[in-house]
Short mmCIF file of C-alpha atoms and ligand atoms in Angstrom, two decimals:
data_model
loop_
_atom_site.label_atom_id
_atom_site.label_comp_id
_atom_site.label_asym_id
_atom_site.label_seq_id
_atom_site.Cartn_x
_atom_site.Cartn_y
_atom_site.Cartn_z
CA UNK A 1 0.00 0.00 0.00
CA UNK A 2 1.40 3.21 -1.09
CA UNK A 3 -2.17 5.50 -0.71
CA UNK A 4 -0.99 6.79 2.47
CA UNK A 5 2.13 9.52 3.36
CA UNK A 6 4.68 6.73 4.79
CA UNK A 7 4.15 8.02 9.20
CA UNK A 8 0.00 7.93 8.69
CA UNK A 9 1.21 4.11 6.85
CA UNK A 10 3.37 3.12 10.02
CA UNK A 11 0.29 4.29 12.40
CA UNK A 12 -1.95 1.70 10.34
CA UNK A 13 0.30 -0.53 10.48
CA UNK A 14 0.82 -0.36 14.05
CA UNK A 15 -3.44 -0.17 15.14
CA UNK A 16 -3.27 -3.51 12.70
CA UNK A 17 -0.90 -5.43 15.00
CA UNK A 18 -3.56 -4.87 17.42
CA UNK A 19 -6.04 -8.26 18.35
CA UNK A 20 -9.29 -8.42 16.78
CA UNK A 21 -8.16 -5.57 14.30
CA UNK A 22 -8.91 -5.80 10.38
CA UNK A 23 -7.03 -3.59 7.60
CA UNK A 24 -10.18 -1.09 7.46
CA UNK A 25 -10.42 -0.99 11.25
CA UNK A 26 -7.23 -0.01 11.80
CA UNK A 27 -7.15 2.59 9.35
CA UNK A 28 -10.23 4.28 10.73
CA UNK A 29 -8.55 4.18 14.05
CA UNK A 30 -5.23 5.93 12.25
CA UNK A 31 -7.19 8.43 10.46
CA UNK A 32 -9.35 9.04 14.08
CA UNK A 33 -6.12 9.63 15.54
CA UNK A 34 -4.56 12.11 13.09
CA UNK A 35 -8.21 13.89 13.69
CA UNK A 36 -7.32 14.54 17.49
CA UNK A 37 -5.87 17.92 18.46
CA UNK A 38 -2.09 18.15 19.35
CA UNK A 39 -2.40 17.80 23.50
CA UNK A 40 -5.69 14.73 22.83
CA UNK A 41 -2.77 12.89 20.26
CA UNK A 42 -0.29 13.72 23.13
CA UNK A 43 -1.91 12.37 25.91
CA UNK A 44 -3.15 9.38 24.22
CA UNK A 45 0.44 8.18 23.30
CA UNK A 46 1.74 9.06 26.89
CA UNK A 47 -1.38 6.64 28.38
CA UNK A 48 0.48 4.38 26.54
CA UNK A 49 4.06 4.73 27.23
CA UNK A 50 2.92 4.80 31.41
CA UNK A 51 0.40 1.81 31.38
CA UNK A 52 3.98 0.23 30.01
CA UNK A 53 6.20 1.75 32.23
CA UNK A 54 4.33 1.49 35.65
CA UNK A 55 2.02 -1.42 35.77
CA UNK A 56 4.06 -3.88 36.94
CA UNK A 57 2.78 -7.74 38.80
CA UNK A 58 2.53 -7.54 41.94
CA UNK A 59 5.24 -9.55 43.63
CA UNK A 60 3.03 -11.96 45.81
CA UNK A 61 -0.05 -12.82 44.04
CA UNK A 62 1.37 -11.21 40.47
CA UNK A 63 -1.96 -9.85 39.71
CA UNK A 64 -1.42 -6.38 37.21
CA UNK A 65 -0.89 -3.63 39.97
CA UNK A 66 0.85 -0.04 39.42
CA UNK A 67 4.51 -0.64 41.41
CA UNK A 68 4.95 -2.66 44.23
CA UNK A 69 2.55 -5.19 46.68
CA UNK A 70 -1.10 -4.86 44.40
CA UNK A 71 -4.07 -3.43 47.02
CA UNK A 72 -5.80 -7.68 47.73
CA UNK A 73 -1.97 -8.97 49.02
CA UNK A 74 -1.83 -5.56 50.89
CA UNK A 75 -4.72 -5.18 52.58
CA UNK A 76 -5.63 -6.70 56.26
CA UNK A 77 -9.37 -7.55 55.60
CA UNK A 78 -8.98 -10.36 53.17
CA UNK A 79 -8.49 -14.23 54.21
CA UNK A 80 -4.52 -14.79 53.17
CA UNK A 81 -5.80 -18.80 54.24
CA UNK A 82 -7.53 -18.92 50.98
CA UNK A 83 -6.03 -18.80 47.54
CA UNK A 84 -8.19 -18.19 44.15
CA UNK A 85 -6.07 -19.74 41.71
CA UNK A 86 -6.98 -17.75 38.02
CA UNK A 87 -5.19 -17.38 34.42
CA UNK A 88 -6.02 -13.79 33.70
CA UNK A 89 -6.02 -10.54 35.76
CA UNK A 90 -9.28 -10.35 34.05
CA UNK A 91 -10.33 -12.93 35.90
CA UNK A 92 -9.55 -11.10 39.39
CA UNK A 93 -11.60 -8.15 38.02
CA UNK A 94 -14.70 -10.54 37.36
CA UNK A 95 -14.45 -12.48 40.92
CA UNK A 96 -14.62 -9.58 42.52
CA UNK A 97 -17.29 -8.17 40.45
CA UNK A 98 -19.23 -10.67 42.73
CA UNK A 99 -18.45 -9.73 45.71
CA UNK A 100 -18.54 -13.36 46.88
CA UNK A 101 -14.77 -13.78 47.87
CA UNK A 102 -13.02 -12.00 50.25
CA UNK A 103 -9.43 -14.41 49.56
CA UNK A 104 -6.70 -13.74 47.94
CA UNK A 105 -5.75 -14.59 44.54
CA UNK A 106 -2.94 -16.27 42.45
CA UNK A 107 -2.61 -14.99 38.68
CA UNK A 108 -1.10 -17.59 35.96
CA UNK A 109 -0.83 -15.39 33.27
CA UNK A 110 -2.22 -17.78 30.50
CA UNK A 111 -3.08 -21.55 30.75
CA UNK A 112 -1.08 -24.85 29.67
CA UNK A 113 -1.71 -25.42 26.24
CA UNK A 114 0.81 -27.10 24.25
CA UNK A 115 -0.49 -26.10 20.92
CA UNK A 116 0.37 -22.62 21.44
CA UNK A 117 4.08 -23.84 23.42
CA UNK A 118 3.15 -22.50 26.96
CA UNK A 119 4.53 -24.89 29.11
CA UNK A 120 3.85 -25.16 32.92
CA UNK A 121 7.21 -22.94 33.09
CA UNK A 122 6.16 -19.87 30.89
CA UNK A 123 3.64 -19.71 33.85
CA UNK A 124 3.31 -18.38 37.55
CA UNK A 125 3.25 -21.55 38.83
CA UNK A 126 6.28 -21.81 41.16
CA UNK A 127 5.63 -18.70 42.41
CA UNK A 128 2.49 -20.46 43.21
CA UNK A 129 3.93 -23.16 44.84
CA UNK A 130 6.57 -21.17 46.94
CA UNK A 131 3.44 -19.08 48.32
CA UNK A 132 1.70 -22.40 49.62
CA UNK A 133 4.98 -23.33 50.94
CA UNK A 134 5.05 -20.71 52.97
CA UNK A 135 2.59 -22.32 55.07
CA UNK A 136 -0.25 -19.89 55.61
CA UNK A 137 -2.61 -21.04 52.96
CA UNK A 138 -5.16 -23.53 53.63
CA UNK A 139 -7.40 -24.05 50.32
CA UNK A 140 -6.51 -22.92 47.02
CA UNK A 141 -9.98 -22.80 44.77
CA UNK A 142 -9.09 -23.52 41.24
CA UNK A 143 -10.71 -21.33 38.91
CA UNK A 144 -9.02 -21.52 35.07
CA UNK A 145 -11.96 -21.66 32.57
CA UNK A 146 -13.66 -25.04 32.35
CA UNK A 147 -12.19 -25.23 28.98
CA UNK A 148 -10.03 -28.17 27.95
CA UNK A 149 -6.45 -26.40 28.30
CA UNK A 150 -8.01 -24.66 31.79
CA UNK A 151 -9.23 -28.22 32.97
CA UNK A 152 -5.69 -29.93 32.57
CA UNK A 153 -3.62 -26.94 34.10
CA UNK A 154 -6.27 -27.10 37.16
CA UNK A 155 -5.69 -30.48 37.66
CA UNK A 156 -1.84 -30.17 36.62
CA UNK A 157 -0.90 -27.77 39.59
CA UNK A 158 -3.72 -29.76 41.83
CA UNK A 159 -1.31 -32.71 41.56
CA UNK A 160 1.64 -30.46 42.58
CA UNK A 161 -0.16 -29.14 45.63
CA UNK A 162 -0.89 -32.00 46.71
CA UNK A 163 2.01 -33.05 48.50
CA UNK A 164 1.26 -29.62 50.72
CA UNK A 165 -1.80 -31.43 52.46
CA UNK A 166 -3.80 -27.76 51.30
CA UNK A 167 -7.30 -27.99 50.30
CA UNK A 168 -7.65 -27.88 46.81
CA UNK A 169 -10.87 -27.42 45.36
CA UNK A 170 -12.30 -26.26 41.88
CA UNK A 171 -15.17 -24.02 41.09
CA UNK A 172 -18.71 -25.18 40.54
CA UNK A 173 -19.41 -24.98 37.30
CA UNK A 174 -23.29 -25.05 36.53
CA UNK A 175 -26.45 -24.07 34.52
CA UNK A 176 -25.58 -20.04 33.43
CA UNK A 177 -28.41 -17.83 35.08
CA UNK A 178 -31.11 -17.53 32.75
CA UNK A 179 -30.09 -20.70 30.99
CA UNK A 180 -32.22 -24.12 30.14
CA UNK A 181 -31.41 -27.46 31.53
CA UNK A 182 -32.07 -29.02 27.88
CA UNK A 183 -29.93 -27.07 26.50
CA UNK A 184 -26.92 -27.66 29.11
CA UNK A 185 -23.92 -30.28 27.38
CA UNK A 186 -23.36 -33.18 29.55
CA UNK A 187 -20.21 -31.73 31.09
CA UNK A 188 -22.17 -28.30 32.44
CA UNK A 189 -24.91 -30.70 33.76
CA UNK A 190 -22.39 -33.04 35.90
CA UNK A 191 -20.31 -29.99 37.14
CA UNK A 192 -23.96 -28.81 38.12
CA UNK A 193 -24.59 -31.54 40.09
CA UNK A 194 -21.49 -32.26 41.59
CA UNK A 195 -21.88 -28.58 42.77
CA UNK A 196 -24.93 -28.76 43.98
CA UNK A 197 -25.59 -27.46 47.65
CA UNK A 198 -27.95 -27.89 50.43
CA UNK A 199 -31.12 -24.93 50.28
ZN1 ZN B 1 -1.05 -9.15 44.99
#
């Protein structure tokens, strides 16, 4: 492509590098950007030159935080005996979204999957490990998606934690709010009932 003066080019090309981004998106994008005043253009390029510079993983649970021990590991009022176990700081951000746990949480950064050559080492899972060595956690909940490459890393690092003698349990997966039993696969449905609890 030679339509475009070469630095409006390199701007395409860099929106295109982006996920989820087609040719015609990420010109749009470019020609949105060279539509912003001087300081918007500025201050847009500086968001992203600090959200690389200072968010950094927090060194115990290494959930995204910006510099240092994230706010969870830090503060007093959450149970450091219990250990949500998650692949994606996205994942934290959801949990919490509910309200339900008041734990702490462990982030993996990404899942075993050998298709895509992440190995149990391009993962936080010794960190893991070292943190339940320690001695002060007493369950670690599972929570990777109930996916096939989530299911085998659960149960991979539930076979390492076992020689701990920590409680290690996995989230109940079940029937989505709103959903219809008949239309539940026959892994949802057992995960249902093996979750089931007393009313
Ligand atoms: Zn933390």
């Amino acid at each position: 492509m030679e339509y475009f003066p070469a630095p409006l080019e390199k701007l395409v090309e860099q929106f295109a590098k982006l996920p989820g981004i087609g040719g015609k998106s990420a010109q749009r994008l470019a020609f949105y950007v060279l539509g912003l005043s001087q300081s918007e253009a500025q201050e847009f390029a500086q968001a992203i030159l600090d959200a690389k510079q200072n968010v950094t993983c927090c060194p115990i649970c290494q959930n995204l935080t910006a510099g240092g021990v994230c706010s969870i590991c830090a503060s007093q009022k959450r149970d450091a005996s219990i250990v949500c176990v998650v692949a994606d700081p996205r994942d934290v951000i959801a949990i919490e979204r509910a309200r339900e746990f008041n734990g702490r949480y462990h982030v993996l950064h990404g899942v075993i999957s050998p298709m895509n050559h992440i190995g149990p080492d391009d993962l936080q899972i010794k960190s893991l490990l070292d943190r339940v060595g320690q001695g002060e956690i007493k369950e670690v909940i599972m929570a990777t998606n109930p996916d096939t490459e989530g299911e085998a890393t659960a149960m991979y690092i539930a076979r390492l934690l076992r020689p701990f003698g920590v409680k290690v349990t996995r989230l109940a997966y079940g029937i989505p709010v709103g959903g219809h039993l008949e239309f539940a696969d026959d892994a949802t449905l057992m995960r249902a009932l093996e979750g089931r609890r007393e009313i």
